Coordinates of C-alpha atoms in Angstrom, one line a residue:
Chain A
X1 CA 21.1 -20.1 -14.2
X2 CA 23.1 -18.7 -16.7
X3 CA 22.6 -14.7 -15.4
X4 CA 25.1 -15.9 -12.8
X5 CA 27.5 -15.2 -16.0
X6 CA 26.1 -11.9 -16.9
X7 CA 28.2 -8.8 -15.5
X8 CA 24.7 -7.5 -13.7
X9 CA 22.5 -8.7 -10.9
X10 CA 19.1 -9.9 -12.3
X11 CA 17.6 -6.7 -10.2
X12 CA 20.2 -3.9 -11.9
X13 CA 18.4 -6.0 -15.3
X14 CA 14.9 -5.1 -14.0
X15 CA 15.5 -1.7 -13.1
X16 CA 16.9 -1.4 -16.6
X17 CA 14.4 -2.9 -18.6
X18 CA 11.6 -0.9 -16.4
X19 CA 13.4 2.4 -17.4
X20 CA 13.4 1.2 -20.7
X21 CA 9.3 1.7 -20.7
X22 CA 9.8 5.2 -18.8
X23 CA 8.8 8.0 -21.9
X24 CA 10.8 11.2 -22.2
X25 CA 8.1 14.0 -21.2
X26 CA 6.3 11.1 -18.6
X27 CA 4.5 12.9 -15.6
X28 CA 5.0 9.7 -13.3
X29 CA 4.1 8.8 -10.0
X30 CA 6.4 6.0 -8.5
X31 CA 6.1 3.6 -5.6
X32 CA 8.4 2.6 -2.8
X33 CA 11.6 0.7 -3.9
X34 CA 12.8 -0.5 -7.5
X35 CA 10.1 2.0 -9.2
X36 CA 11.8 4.9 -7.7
X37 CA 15.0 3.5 -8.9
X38 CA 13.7 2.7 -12.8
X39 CA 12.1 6.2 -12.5
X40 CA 15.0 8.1 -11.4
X41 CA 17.1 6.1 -14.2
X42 CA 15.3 7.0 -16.8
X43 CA 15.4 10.5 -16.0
X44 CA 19.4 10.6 -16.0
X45 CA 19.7 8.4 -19.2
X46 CA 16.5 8.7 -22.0
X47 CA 13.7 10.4 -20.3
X48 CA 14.9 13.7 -19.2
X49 CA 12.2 15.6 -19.4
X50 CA 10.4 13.0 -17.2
X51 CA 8.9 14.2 -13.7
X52 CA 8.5 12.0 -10.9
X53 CA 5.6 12.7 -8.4
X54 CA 5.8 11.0 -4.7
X55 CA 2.0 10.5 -3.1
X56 CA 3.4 12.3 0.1
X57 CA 3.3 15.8 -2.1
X58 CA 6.2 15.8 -3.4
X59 CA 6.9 17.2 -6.9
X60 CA 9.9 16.6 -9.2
X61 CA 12.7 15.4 -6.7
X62 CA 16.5 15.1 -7.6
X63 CA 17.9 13.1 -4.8
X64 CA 21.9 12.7 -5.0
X65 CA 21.8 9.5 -3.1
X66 CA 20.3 6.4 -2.2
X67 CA 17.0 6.4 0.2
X68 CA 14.8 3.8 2.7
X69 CA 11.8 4.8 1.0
X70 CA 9.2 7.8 -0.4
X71 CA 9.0 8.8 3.5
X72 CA 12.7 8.9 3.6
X73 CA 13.6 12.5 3.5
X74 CA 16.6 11.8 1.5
X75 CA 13.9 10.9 -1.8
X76 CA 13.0 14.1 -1.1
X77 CA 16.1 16.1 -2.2
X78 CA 15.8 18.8 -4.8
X79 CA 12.3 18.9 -4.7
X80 CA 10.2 21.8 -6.8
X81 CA 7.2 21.7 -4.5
X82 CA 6.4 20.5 -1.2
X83 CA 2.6 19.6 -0.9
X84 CA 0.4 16.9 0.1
X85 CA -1.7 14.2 -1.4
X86 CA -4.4 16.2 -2.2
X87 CA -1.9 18.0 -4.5
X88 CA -0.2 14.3 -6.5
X89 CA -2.7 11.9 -5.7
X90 CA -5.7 14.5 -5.9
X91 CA -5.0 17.2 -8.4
X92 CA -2.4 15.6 -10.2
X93 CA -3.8 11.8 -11.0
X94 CA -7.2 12.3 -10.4
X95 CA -7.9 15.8 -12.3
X96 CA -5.9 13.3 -15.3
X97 CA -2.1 14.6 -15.7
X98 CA -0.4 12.1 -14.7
X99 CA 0.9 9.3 -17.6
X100 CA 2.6 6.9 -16.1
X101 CA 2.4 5.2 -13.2
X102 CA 5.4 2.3 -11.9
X103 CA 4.3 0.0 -9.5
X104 CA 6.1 -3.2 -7.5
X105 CA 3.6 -5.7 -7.0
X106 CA 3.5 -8.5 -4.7
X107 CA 1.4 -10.9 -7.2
X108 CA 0.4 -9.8 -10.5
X109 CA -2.6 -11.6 -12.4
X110 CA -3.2 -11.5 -16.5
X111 CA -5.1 -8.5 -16.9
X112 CA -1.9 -6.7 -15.0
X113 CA -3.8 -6.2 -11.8
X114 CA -1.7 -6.7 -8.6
X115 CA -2.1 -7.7 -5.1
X116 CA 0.1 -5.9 -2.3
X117 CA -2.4 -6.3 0.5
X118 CA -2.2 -9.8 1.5
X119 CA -1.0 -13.5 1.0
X120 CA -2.9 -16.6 2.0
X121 CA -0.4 -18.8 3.0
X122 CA -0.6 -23.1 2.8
X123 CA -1.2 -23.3 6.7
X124 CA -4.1 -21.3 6.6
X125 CA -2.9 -18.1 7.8
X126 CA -3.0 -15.1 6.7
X127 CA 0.8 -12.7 5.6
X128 CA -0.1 -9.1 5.6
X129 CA 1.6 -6.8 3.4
X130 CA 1.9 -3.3 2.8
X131 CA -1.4 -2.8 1.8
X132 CA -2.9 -0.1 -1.2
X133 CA -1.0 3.4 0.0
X134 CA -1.5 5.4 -3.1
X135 CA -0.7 2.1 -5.4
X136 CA -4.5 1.6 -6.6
X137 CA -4.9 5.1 -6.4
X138 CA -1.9 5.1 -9.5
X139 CA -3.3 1.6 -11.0
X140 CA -6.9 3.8 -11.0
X141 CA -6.0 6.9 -12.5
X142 CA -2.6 7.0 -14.2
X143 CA -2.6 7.1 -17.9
X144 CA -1.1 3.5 -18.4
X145 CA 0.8 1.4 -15.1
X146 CA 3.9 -0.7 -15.1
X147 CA 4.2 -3.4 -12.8
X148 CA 7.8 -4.8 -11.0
X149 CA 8.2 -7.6 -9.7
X150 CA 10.8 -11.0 -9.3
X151 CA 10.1 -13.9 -11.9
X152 CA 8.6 -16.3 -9.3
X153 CA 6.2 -18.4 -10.1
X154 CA 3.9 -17.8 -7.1
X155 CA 3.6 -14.4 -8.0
X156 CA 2.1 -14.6 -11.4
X157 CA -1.5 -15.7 -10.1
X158 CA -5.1 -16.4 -12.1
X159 CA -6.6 -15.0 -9.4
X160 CA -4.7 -13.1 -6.9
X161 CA -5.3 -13.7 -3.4
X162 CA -6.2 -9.9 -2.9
X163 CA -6.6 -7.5 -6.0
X164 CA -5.5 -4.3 -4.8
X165 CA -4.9 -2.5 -7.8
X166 CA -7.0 -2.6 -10.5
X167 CA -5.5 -3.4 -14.3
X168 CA -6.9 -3.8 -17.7
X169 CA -10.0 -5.2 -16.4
X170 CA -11.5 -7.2 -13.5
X171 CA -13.2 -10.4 -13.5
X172 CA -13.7 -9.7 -17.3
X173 CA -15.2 -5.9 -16.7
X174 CA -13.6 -3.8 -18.9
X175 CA -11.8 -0.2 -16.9
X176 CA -14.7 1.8 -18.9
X177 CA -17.0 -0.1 -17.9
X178 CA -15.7 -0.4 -14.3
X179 CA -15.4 3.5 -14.3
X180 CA -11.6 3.8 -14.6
X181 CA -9.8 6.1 -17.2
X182 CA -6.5 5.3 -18.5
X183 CA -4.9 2.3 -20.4
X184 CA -4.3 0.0 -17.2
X185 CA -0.9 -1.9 -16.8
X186 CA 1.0 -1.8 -19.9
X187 CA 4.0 -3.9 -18.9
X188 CA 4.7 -6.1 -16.5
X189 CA 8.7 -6.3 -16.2
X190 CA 10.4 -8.7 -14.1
X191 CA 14.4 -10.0 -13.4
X192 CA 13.8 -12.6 -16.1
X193 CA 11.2 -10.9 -19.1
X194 CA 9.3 -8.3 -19.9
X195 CA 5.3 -8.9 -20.3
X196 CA 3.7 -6.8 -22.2
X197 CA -0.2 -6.6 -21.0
X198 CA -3.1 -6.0 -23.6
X199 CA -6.5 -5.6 -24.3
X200 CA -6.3 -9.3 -26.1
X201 CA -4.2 -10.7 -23.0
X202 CA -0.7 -11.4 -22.0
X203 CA 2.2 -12.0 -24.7
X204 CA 6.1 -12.7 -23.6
X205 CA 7.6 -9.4 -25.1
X206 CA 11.1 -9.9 -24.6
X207 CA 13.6 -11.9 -22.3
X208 CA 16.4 -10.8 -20.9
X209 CA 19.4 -11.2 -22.6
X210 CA 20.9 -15.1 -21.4
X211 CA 17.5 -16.1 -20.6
X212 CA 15.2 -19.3 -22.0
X213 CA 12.0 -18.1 -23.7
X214 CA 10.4 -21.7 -23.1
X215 CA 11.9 -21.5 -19.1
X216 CA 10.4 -18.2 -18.8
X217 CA 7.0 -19.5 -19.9
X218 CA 7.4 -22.5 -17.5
X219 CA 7.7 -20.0 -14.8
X220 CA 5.0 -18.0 -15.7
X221 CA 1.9 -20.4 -14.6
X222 CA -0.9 -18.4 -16.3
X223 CA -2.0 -18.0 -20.1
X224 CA 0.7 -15.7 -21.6
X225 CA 1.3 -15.6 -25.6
X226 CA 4.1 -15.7 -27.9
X227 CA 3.8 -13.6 -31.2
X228 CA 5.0 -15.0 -34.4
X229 CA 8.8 -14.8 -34.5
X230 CA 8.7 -15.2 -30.5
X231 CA 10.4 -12.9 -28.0
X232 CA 12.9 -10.4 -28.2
X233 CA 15.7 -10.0 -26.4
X234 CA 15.9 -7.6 -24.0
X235 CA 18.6 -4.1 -24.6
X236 CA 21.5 -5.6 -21.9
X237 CA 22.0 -2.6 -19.5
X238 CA 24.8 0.0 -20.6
X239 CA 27.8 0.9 -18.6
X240 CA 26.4 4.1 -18.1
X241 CA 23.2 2.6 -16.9
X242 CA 25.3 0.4 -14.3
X243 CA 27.6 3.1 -13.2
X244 CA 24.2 5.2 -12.7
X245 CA 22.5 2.4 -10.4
X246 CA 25.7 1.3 -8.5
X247 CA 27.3 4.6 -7.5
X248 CA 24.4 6.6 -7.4
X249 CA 21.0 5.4 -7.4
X250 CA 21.6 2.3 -5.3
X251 CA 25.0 1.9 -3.8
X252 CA 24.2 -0.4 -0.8
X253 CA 22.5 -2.6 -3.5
X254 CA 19.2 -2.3 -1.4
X255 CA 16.8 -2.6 -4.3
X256 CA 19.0 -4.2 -7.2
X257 CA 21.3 -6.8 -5.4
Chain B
X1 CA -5.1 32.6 25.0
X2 CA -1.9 30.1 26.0
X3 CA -2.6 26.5 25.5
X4 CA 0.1 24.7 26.8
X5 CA 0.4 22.1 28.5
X6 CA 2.4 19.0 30.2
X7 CA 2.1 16.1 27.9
X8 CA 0.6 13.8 30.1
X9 CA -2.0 16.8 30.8
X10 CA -2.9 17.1 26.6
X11 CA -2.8 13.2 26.4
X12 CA -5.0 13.0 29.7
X13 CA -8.0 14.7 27.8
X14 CA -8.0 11.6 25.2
X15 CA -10.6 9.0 26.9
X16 CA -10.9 5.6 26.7
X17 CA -13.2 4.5 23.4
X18 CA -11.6 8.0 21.3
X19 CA -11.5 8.0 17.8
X20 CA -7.8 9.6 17.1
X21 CA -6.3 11.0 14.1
X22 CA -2.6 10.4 13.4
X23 CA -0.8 12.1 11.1
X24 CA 3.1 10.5 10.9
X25 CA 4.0 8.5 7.8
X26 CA 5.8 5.6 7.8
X27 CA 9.3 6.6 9.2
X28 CA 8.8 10.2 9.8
X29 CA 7.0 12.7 11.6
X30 CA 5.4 10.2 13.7
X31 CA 3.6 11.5 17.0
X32 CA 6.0 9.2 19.3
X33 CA 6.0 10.8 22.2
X34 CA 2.1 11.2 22.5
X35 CA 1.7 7.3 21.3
X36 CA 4.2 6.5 24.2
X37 CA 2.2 8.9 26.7
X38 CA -1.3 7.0 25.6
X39 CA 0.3 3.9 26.0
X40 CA 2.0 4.2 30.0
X41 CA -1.9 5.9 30.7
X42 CA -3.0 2.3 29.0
X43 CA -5.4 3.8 26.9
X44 CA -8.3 0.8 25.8
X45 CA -10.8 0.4 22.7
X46 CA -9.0 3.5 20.7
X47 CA -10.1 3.5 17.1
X48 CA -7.5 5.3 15.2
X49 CA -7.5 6.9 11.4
X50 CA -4.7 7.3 9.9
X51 CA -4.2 7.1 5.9
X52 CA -0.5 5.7 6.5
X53 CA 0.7 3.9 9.2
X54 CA 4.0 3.9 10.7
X55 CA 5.6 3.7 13.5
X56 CA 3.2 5.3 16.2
X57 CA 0.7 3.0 15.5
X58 CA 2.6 0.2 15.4
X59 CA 3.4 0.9 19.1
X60 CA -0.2 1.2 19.8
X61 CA -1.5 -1.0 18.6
X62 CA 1.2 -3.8 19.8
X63 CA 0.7 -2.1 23.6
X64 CA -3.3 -3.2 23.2
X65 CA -4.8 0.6 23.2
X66 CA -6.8 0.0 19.6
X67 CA -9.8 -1.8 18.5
X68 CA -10.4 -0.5 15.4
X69 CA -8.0 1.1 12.3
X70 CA -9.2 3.1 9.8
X71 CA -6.3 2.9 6.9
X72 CA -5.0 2.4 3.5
X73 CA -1.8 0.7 4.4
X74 CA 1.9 1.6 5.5
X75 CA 5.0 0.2 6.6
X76 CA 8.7 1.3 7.9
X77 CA 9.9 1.5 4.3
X78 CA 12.5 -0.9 3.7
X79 CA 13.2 -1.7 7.5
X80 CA 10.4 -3.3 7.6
X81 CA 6.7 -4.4 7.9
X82 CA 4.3 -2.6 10.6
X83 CA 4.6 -6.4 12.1
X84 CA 2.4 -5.8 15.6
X85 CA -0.6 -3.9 13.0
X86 CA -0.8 -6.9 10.7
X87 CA -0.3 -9.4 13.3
X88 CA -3.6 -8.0 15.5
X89 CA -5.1 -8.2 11.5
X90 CA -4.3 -11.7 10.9
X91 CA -5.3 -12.8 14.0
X92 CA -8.6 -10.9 14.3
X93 CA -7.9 -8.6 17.6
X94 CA -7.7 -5.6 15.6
X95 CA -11.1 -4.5 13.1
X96 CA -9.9 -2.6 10.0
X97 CA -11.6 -0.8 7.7
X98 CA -8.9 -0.4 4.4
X99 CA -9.2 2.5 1.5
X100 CA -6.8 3.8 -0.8
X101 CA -4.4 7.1 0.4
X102 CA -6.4 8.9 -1.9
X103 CA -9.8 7.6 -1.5
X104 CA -9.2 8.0 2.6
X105 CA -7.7 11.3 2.4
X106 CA -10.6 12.8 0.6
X107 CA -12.9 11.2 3.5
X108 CA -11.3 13.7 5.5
X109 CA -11.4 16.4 3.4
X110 CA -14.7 16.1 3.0
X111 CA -14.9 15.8 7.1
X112 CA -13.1 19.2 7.5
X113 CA -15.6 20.7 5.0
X114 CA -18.5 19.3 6.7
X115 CA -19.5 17.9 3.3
X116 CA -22.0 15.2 3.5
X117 CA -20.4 12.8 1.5
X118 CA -17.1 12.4 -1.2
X119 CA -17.6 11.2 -4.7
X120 CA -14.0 9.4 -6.2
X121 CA -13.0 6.9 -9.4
X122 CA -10.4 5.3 -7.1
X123 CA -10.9 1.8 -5.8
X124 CA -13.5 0.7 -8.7
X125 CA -13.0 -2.7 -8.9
X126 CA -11.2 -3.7 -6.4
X127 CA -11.1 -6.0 -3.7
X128 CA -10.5 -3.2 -1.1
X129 CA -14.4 -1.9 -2.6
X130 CA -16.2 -5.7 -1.7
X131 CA -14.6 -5.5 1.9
X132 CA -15.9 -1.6 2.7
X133 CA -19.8 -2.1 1.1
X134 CA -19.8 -4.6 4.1
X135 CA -18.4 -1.7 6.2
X136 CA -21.6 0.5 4.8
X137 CA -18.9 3.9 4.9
X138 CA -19.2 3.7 0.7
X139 CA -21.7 3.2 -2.0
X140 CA -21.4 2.3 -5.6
X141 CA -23.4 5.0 -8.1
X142 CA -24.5 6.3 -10.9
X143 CA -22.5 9.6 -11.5
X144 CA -25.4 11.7 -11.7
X145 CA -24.2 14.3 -14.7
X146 CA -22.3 11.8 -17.0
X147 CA -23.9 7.9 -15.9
X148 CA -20.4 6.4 -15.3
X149 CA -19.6 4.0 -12.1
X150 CA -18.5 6.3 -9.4
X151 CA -18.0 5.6 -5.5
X152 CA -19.6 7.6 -2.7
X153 CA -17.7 7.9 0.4
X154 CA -19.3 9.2 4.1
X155 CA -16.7 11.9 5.6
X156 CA -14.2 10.9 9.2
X157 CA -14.2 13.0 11.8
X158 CA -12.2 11.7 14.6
X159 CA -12.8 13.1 18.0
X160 CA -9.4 14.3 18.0
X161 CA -6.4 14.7 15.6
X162 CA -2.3 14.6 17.0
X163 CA 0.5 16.1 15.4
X164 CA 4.1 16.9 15.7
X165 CA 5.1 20.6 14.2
X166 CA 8.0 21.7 13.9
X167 CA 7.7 24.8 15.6
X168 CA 4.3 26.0 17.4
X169 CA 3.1 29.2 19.0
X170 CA 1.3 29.3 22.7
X171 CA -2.1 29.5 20.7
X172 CA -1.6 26.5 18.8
X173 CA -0.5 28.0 15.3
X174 CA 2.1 25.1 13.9
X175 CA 4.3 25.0 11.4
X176 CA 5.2 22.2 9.1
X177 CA 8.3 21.1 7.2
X178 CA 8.5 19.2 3.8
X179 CA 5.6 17.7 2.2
X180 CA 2.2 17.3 4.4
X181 CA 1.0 14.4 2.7
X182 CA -2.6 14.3 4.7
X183 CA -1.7 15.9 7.8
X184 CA -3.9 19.2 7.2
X185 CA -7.2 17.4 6.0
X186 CA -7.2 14.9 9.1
X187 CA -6.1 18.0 11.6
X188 CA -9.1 19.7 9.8
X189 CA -11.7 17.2 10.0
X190 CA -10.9 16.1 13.8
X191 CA -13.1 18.3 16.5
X192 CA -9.9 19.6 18.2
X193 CA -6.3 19.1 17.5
X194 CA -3.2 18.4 20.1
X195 CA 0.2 19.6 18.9
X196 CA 3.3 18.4 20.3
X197 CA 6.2 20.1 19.6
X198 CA 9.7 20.6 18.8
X199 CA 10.1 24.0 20.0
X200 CA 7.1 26.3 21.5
X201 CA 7.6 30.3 20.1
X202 CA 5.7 33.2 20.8
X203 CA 2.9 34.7 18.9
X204 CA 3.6 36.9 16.1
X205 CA 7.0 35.0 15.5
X206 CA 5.9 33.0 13.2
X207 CA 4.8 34.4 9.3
X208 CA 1.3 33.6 9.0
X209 CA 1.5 32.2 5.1
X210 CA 3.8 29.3 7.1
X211 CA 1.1 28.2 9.5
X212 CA -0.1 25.0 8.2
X213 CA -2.4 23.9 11.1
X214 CA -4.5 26.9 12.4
X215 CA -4.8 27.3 16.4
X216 CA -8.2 28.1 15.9
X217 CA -8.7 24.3 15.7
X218 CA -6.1 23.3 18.6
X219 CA -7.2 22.4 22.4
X220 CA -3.7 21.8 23.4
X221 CA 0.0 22.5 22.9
X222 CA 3.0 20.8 24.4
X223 CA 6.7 21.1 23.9
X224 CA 8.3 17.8 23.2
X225 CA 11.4 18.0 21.8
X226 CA 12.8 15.5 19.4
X227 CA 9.0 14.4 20.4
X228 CA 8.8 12.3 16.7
X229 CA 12.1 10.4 17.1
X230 CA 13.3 7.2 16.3
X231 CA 11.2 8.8 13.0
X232 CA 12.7 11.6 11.2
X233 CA 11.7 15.4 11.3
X234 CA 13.0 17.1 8.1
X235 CA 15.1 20.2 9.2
X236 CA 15.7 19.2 12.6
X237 CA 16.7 15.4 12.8
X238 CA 17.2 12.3 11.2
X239 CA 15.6 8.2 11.8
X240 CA 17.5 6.6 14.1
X241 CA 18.6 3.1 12.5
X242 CA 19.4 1.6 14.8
X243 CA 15.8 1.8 16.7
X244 CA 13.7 1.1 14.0
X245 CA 15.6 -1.9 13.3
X246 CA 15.3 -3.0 17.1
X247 CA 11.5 -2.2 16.7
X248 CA 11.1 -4.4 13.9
X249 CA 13.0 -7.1 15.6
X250 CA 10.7 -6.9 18.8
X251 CA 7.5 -6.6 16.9
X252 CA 8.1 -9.4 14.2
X253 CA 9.0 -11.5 17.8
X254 CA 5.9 -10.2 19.7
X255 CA 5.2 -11.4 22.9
X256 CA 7.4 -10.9 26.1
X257 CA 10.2 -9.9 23.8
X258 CA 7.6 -6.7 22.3
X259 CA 6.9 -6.1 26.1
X260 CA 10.3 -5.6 27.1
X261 CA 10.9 -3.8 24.1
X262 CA 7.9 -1.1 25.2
X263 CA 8.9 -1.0 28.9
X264 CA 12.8 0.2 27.7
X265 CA 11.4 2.5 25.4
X266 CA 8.9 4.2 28.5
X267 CA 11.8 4.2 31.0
X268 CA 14.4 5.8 28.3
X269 CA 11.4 8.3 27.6
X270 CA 10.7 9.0 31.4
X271 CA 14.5 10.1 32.0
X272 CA 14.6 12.5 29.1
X273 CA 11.1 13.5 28.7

């Protein structure tokens, strides 16, 4: 693979690109993992008027360091408010403030809805997950979702094997017609490309720099679309962007190594 | 009037078939030392609620105490999966019933307000909605003022709610550090509430604009301290690592190697209780 070559893991690329998608003035509630990393980037590079909500209540954290997840504490440093989920998940997303939602995803289907409940696995059995949390809660009610996840091609499913959390429409239903607000997933944004999710289906935005558009396909196993002139390239990460993620954001290389 | 108690005294007042609110999350504030305490009494046919799920459970319901979870998901962050909940899942010994953080927390809410059921646009079209029609606790309709698709949701009130506070007065008044995610709303809707604690204090010590959970709705108060370890308590301690990575290991094993796991963790609790 020829990111071996590249001076960044395909994970630090990820993270990058998903900042990338982060809007200056975003109010966005992030997920456990490489969300809260994109999230956090974006705020110290383009998006510094950003805000990052945690479903546990917490408003606009500025953590110095590295954390195990949204329960850790340590995610919660330089918080604004302590509250609860009434507060983010209740008066936040679901009275309609919040613009952004970031998501990682387990499997991730055309319309950009994504499974993080449960896998059905060849023998039969059944691999339990995570489950929803406040993830289709976000996917629900955020003004538009982005969705993280490795470039495998189990992952990228027709049908998902649980649909957790809903995206631009299910089983043809459009969100309005389902009773969601909001846009639905935007972007889906992986170590190998960046999807970019519509009303009129999936189209191969950009790859990442190194990468094969025609590989990329092949390991995408559902419909997605190329637009006249094909992809882009992906923006390579920036030194600052690197020096952000490896001394400060994730040092132990827990989400992007 | 004091309420405190021993801790095998509160716990001994949970019976058999309870319906128990927990209020930890994931790796922190998790009711440890009551989960331990139902689990030596062996505790049968619990059905827990609990909008995440951490650690306590997980010891739960891997010691066999719980029938029945009412949940929208959790884990132990990045040390790992909630291995002994999902394997009872996948194998069928354990019932669930599954709802978003949002959608479950408002069950609650509307629990503690004695409301007789919780409109919300969360879960609309997803495959968490199917499985819960078949559960009957929620109802696709017509939203009555504007004609859009809206759920209905029946409130939760467990029989009783647990928490760890940081600090707690003789009558049951407990405080709270950090974010409460949906601590107050399940304390709330439960008939009573048990507090363990770090540290018991005397009435009047404590502002009253820093009481999160009112004594008015507490039965029972017990003094546990570092009563929420190997999970963090902001302000007074951190995870250990080095147990929640041991817990993972024994849970992802199962088996004997979960039992003797359990057992250690009793005894090590029995010597410094």
């Amino acid at each position: 693979m020829t990111q071996a070559s590249q001076p960044w893991t395909p994970l630090e690329m990820l993270a990058v690109a998903a900042a990338g998608q982060v809007r200056d003035g975003d109010l966005a509630v992030v997920g456990l993992g490489l969300p809260q990393v994109a999230a956090l980037l974006a705020q110290r590079t383009h998006a510094p008027t950003s805000e990052l909500l945690l479903e546990l209540g917490v408003f606009d954290p500025h953590p110095t360091g590295p954390s195990m997840g949204i329960a850790d504490p340590r995610m919660w440093e330089g918080a604004a408010v302590f509250g609860g989920v009434l507060d983010v998940l209740g008066s936040m997303l679901h009275g309609g403030r919040v613009s952004l939602g970031i998501l990682s995803a387990v499997q991730v289907d055309p319309d950009g809805s994504i499974n993080t409940t449960q896998v059905h696995l060849e023998d039969g059995s059944l691999r339990r997950i995570n489950g929803s949390g406040g993830g289709n809660d976000i996917a629900s009610l955020a003004g538009r979702t982005l969705v993280v996840l490795r470039h495998e091609p189990r992952r990228f499913r027709a049908c998902l094997d649980f649909l957790t959390s809903p995206g631009r429409a299910v089983g043809g239903r459009r969100r309005s017609e389902l009773g969601l607000p909001g846009e639905g997933t935007v972007a889906v944004v992986s170590d190998r490309a960046v999807l970019e999710v519509t009303d009129e289906g999936t189209f191969l935005h950009s790859v990442h720099p190194g990468e094969d558009p025609e590989a990329v396909l092949e390991a995408t196993p559902y419909a997605v679309q190329v637009r006249p002139g094909g992809p882009e390239v992906t923006s390579a990460p920036t030194e600052e962007e690197l020096r952000l993620i490896r001394t400060e954001l994730d040092p132990q290389g827990w989400y992007t190594r | 009037m004091s309420k405190v108690v021993s801790l095998s005294e509160a716990m001994a007042s949970i019976e058999d078939g309870s319906h128990v609110g927990l209020t930890g999350f994931a790796i922190t504030r998790n009711a440890v030392a009551a989960a331990l305490e139902l689990t030596r009494a062996k505790r049968r046919h619990l059905r827990l609620t609990q909008v995440i799920v951490g650690l306590e459970t997980d010891l739960l319901v891997g010691a066999g105490c719980v029938d029945r979870l009412v949940y929208s998901g959790g884990s132990l962050d990045r040390f790992g999966l909630v291995h002994a909940v999902n394997r009872a899942i996948a194998t069928g010994t354990l019932q669930i019933e599954e709802y978003s953080t949002l959608a479950l927390t408002l069950r609650l809410a509307a629990g503690s307000l004695g409301l007789p059921f919780v409109p919300t646009r969360s879960m609309l079209g997803s495959s968490l909605l199917d499985n819960l029609r078949a559960a009957g606790e929620i109802v696709e309709q017509t939203d009555p003022f504007t004609g859009s698709p809206v759920l209905v949701m029946s409130p939760v009130r467990p029989d009783v709610a647990i928490v760890h506070a940081d600090t707690c007065d003789e009558e049951g008044n407990a405080t709270i550090a950090g974010p409460r995610w949906s601590l107050r709303e399940t304390a709330l809707a439960a008939a009573r509430v048990i507090v363990t604690t770090e540290r018991v204090v005397l009435r009047g010590t404590i502002p009253p604009e820093r009481v999160v959970v009112p004594g008015t709705v507490v039965s029972a108060v017990t003094e546990v301290p570092r009563g929420a370890s190997p999970t963090a308590l902001p302000g007074h301690y951190d995870y250990d690592r080095a147990w929640l990575e041991a817990h993972v290991e024994a849970t992802k094993e199962g088996g004997e190697r979960f039992r003797r796991y359990l057992e250690g963790m009793l005894e090590a609790r029995a010597v410094h209780p």
